[in-house]
Short mmCIF file of C-alpha atoms in Angstrom, two decimals:
data_model
loop_
_atom_site.label_atom_id
_atom_site.label_comp_id
_atom_site.label_asym_id
_atom_site.label_seq_id
_atom_site.Cartn_x
_atom_site.Cartn_y
_atom_site.Cartn_z
CA MET A 1379 -36.84 2.12 64.22
CA ALA A 1380 -35.43 5.56 65.04
CA GLU A 1381 -35.62 8.34 62.49
CA LEU A 1382 -32.66 8.07 60.16
CA PRO A 1383 -30.26 11.01 59.95
CA HIS A 1384 -29.08 13.06 57.02
CA VAL A 1385 -25.59 11.82 56.07
CA ALA A 1386 -22.75 14.23 55.30
CA ILE A 1387 -19.67 12.61 53.78
CA LEU A 1388 -16.36 14.44 53.96
CA CYS A 1389 -14.69 13.79 50.62
CA GLY A 1390 -12.33 16.66 49.86
CA GLY A 1391 -9.03 14.89 50.54
CA ARG A 1392 -6.09 15.15 48.16
CA GLY A 1393 -4.52 11.79 49.05
CA VAL A 1394 -0.95 12.97 48.46
CA ARG A 1395 0.60 9.64 49.48
CA LEU A 1396 -1.54 7.83 46.90
CA ARG A 1397 -0.17 9.66 43.88
CA PRO A 1398 -0.34 9.04 40.95
CA LEU A 1399 -3.80 7.54 41.74
CA THR A 1400 -4.96 10.92 43.06
CA GLU A 1401 -3.46 13.21 40.45
CA GLN A 1402 -6.79 13.42 38.60
CA VAL A 1403 -9.32 12.37 41.29
CA PRO A 1404 -9.89 13.11 44.98
CA LYS A 1405 -8.95 10.36 47.42
CA PRO A 1406 -12.55 9.06 47.97
CA MET A 1407 -12.86 8.49 44.21
CA VAL A 1408 -9.86 6.14 44.07
CA PRO A 1409 -11.19 2.79 42.76
CA VAL A 1410 -11.53 -0.11 45.17
CA ASN A 1411 -12.39 -3.32 43.34
CA GLY A 1412 -13.35 -1.34 40.25
CA ARG A 1413 -15.55 1.28 41.94
CA PRO A 1414 -14.77 4.49 43.86
CA MET A 1415 -14.42 4.01 47.61
CA LEU A 1416 -17.13 6.67 47.98
CA ASP A 1417 -19.56 4.41 46.10
CA HIS A 1418 -19.01 1.65 48.64
CA VAL A 1419 -19.68 4.08 51.52
CA ILE A 1420 -22.91 5.37 49.96
CA ASP A 1421 -24.04 1.83 49.07
CA PHE A 1422 -23.68 0.81 52.71
CA TYR A 1423 -25.89 3.60 54.04
CA GLU A 1424 -28.44 3.29 51.25
CA ALA A 1425 -28.84 -0.39 52.15
CA ARG A 1426 -29.80 0.80 55.65
CA GLY A 1427 -32.48 3.16 54.42
CA ILE A 1428 -30.62 6.46 54.20
CA ARG A 1429 -32.05 8.62 51.43
CA ARG A 1430 -30.40 12.01 51.99
CA PHE A 1431 -26.71 12.62 51.41
CA THR A 1432 -24.51 15.69 51.15
CA LEU A 1433 -21.04 15.14 49.72
CA CYS A 1434 -18.70 17.76 51.18
CA ALA A 1435 -16.26 18.07 48.30
CA GLY A 1436 -13.01 19.99 47.90
CA TYR A 1437 -10.11 18.90 45.72
CA ARG A 1438 -11.36 17.90 42.26
CA ALA A 1439 -14.99 18.43 43.25
CA ASP A 1440 -15.83 18.33 39.55
CA VAL A 1441 -15.03 14.60 39.44
CA ILE A 1442 -17.49 13.89 42.26
CA ARG A 1443 -20.16 16.14 40.76
CA GLU A 1444 -19.93 14.44 37.38
CA HIS A 1445 -19.94 10.93 38.83
CA TYR A 1446 -23.13 11.50 40.84
CA ALA A 1447 -24.93 13.78 38.37
CA ASP A 1448 -27.08 10.95 37.05
CA ALA A 1449 -26.19 7.98 39.22
CA GLY A 1450 -29.64 6.36 39.17
CA ARG A 1451 -29.63 5.92 42.94
CA PRO A 1452 -32.71 5.77 45.20
CA SER A 1453 -31.37 8.62 47.34
CA VAL A 1454 -31.02 12.38 46.91
CA ILE A 1455 -27.34 13.31 46.68
CA THR A 1456 -26.23 16.95 46.78
CA ILE A 1457 -22.71 18.33 46.47
CA SER A 1458 -21.44 21.01 48.84
CA GLU A 1459 -18.29 22.95 47.92
CA ALA A 1460 -16.70 25.12 50.60
CA GLY A 1461 -13.43 25.47 48.67
CA GLU A 1462 -10.38 23.29 48.12
CA ASP A 1463 -8.56 24.65 51.18
CA ALA A 1464 -11.52 24.48 53.59
CA GLY A 1465 -10.98 22.45 56.75
CA MET A 1466 -13.36 19.71 57.81
CA LEU A 1467 -15.33 21.91 60.18
CA ARG A 1468 -15.85 24.62 57.54
CA ARG A 1469 -17.23 21.93 55.20
CA LEU A 1470 -19.75 20.99 57.91
CA TRP A 1471 -20.49 24.63 58.74
CA ALA A 1472 -21.55 25.10 55.13
CA LEU A 1473 -24.51 22.78 55.87
CA ARG A 1474 -25.93 24.84 58.73
CA ASP A 1475 -28.97 25.99 56.74
CA GLU A 1476 -29.87 22.56 55.37
CA PRO A 1477 -33.19 21.05 56.60
CA PHE A 1478 -32.28 18.22 58.96
CA ASP A 1479 -32.58 17.51 62.68
CA ARG A 1480 -29.74 15.01 63.01
CA LEU A 1481 -26.52 14.65 61.02
CA LEU A 1482 -24.32 11.60 60.63
CA VAL A 1483 -20.82 12.62 59.53
CA ALA A 1484 -18.82 9.97 57.68
CA TYR A 1485 -15.56 9.98 55.71
CA GLY A 1486 -15.53 9.22 52.00
CA ASP A 1487 -12.31 7.24 52.24
CA THR A 1488 -13.41 5.08 55.19
CA PHE A 1489 -15.76 2.10 55.05
CA VAL A 1490 -17.29 1.25 58.43
CA ASP A 1491 -19.64 -1.70 58.95
CA LEU A 1492 -21.70 0.40 61.34
CA ASP A 1493 -24.72 -0.78 63.32
CA LEU A 1494 -26.61 2.44 62.64
CA ASP A 1495 -29.69 1.63 64.73
CA ASP A 1496 -27.53 0.79 67.73
CA LEU A 1497 -25.50 3.98 67.34
CA ILE A 1498 -28.69 6.05 67.31
CA ARG A 1499 -30.02 4.17 70.35
CA ARG A 1500 -26.78 4.81 72.26
CA HIS A 1501 -26.70 8.46 71.20
CA GLU A 1502 -30.24 9.03 72.47
CA GLU A 1503 -29.46 7.15 75.66
CA LEU A 1504 -26.47 9.42 76.34
CA GLY A 1505 -28.43 12.58 75.48
CA THR A 1506 -25.31 14.29 74.14
CA PRO A 1507 -25.20 16.80 71.25
CA ALA A 1508 -22.51 14.64 69.62
CA THR A 1509 -21.48 10.99 69.79
CA ILE A 1510 -18.28 9.85 68.13
CA LEU A 1511 -17.45 6.36 66.91
CA THR A 1512 -14.51 4.68 68.64
CA ALA A 1513 -12.70 1.37 68.28
CA GLU A 1514 -10.18 -0.54 70.37
CA ILE A 1515 -6.54 -1.07 69.51
CA THR A 1516 -3.82 -2.84 71.47
CA ASN A 1517 -0.71 -0.69 71.75
CA PRO A 1518 2.26 -2.93 70.87
CA PHE A 1519 4.55 -1.18 73.36
CA GLY A 1520 4.82 -0.94 77.11
CA LEU A 1521 3.84 2.65 77.96
CA VAL A 1522 5.75 4.47 80.66
CA ASP A 1523 4.93 7.65 82.60
CA GLU A 1524 7.69 9.34 84.55
CA THR A 1525 8.32 12.41 86.67
CA ASN A 1526 11.84 13.76 87.27
CA GLY A 1527 13.34 10.55 85.95
CA ARG A 1528 11.26 8.26 88.17
CA VAL A 1529 8.71 5.91 86.63
CA THR A 1530 5.21 6.58 87.96
CA SER A 1531 3.35 3.98 85.86
CA PHE A 1532 4.05 1.17 83.45
CA ARG A 1533 1.36 -0.33 81.23
CA GLU A 1534 2.27 -3.38 79.17
CA LYS A 1535 0.57 -3.28 75.75
CA PRO A 1536 -2.55 -1.46 76.98
CA VAL A 1537 -5.84 -1.61 75.10
CA MET A 1538 -6.69 1.91 73.97
CA ARG A 1539 -9.55 3.54 72.07
CA TYR A 1540 -9.31 5.80 69.06
CA TYR A 1541 -11.66 7.89 66.94
CA VAL A 1542 -12.78 5.94 63.87
CA GLY A 1543 -13.87 8.94 61.80
CA CYS A 1544 -17.64 8.95 62.13
CA ALA A 1545 -19.92 11.00 64.38
CA LEU A 1546 -23.60 11.61 65.02
CA PHE A 1547 -24.60 15.23 65.66
CA GLU A 1548 -27.76 16.95 66.79
CA ARG A 1549 -28.69 20.08 64.84
CA ASP A 1550 -27.69 22.40 67.68
CA ILE A 1551 -24.07 21.33 67.14
CA PHE A 1552 -23.70 24.41 64.93
CA SER A 1553 -24.19 26.68 67.95
CA GLU A 1554 -21.08 25.07 69.46
CA MET A 1555 -18.87 26.11 66.54
CA THR A 1556 -16.92 29.35 66.90
CA PRO A 1557 -15.53 31.38 63.97
CA GLU A 1558 -12.02 30.50 65.15
CA MET A 1559 -12.78 26.77 64.98
CA VAL A 1560 -14.41 27.05 61.55
CA ASP A 1561 -11.33 28.82 60.17
CA MET A 1562 -8.89 26.14 61.34
CA PRO A 1563 -7.23 24.04 58.62
CA ASP A 1564 -7.66 20.33 57.97
CA GLY A 1565 -9.26 18.50 60.91
CA ASN A 1566 -8.05 20.91 63.60
CA GLY A 1567 -11.40 22.66 63.90
CA LEU A 1568 -13.26 19.39 64.41
CA VAL A 1569 -10.79 18.37 67.12
CA ALA A 1570 -11.22 21.77 68.81
CA LEU A 1571 -14.99 21.27 68.76
CA PHE A 1572 -14.62 17.86 70.40
CA HIS A 1573 -12.30 19.30 73.06
CA LYS A 1574 -14.80 22.05 73.85
CA MET A 1575 -17.60 19.52 74.36
CA LEU A 1576 -15.66 16.89 76.30
CA GLY A 1577 -14.74 19.53 78.85
CA ASP A 1578 -18.23 19.40 80.36
CA GLY A 1579 -19.24 15.84 79.47
CA ARG A 1580 -21.26 16.63 76.35
CA LEU A 1581 -19.31 14.41 73.95
CA GLY A 1582 -20.55 10.83 73.82
CA ALA A 1583 -18.74 7.73 72.58
CA TYR A 1584 -19.99 4.61 70.85
CA LEU A 1585 -17.69 1.58 70.72
CA HIS A 1586 -17.64 -0.01 67.27
CA GLY A 1587 -16.45 -3.59 67.11
CA GLY A 1588 -16.99 -4.28 63.41
CA LEU A 1589 -15.08 -3.76 60.20
CA GLN A 1590 -13.38 -0.47 59.35
CA LEU A 1591 -11.33 0.06 56.24
CA THR A 1592 -9.36 3.09 55.16
CA PHE A 1593 -6.17 3.73 53.22
CA ASN A 1594 -3.48 6.38 52.96
CA THR A 1595 -0.76 4.50 51.09
CA HIS A 1596 -0.57 2.15 48.10
CA GLU A 1597 0.07 -0.82 50.40
CA GLU A 1598 -3.00 0.01 52.50
CA HIS A 1599 -5.05 0.44 49.32
CA ARG A 1600 -4.16 -3.10 48.19
CA ARG A 1601 -5.14 -4.46 51.62
CA VAL A 1602 -8.49 -2.64 51.54
CA GLU A 1603 -9.26 -4.04 48.09
CA SER A 1604 -8.77 -7.55 49.47
CA GLU A 1605 -10.70 -7.00 52.70
CA ILE A 1606 -13.70 -5.25 51.17
CA GLY A 1607 -14.02 -8.12 48.71
CA SER A 1608 -14.09 -10.54 51.63
CA TYR A 1609 -16.70 -8.39 53.38
CA TYR A 1610 -19.08 -8.54 50.41
CA THR A 1611 -18.59 -12.28 50.06
CA TYR A 1612 -19.37 -12.78 53.75
CA SER A 1613 -22.42 -10.46 53.61
CA GLU A 1614 -23.90 -12.24 50.62
CA ASN A 1615 -23.64 -15.60 52.38
CA GLN A 1616 -25.52 -14.45 55.50
#
């Protein structure tokens, strides 16, 4: 088995569309089946042998700090606070002096049934500084390209790939980050980093075909509660 990475979990989101659930807690701490979504994410990686986590907190970091202060878990969990207004890349930049060789970046509001060993194998096979997790989605529309009013292509409900919100980085990823990227708000800096690397073929992709659950609205939250319950039931019966 390949050496397991340090896991950084981005969990500073405000979850504005989930209010009032997020008035007192950050989005990853919203309960899903009676426990914070962040608990489910950490449980998943602990079950695969991960023992080092950094929670990159922001909004209501105090709630996360208190919850994991004495959690009785087998892993070492540290809290990193880069400020409530820090973008995703600044939260990762804050970890540049931490002792690890490889970093798996996950989102605290997204549960992914990831085949971690296979991701690491693919990442090493590609030899890229970063490999992002992708998944397929069928666009429900016919997509049209046109030039000067003339159609140049028509694709009926094409299958496309999108970024799931998980990436595996080598330590030298920090040398790719510029001050301008680090200062960008929200996820813009991370996107800029990806654009810089894809320009010369140094951004790898790993196709994930399993479960992925996230929520931004109350309706999506109800759906995730149902689906994560089904996931646990299925896992226990295997």
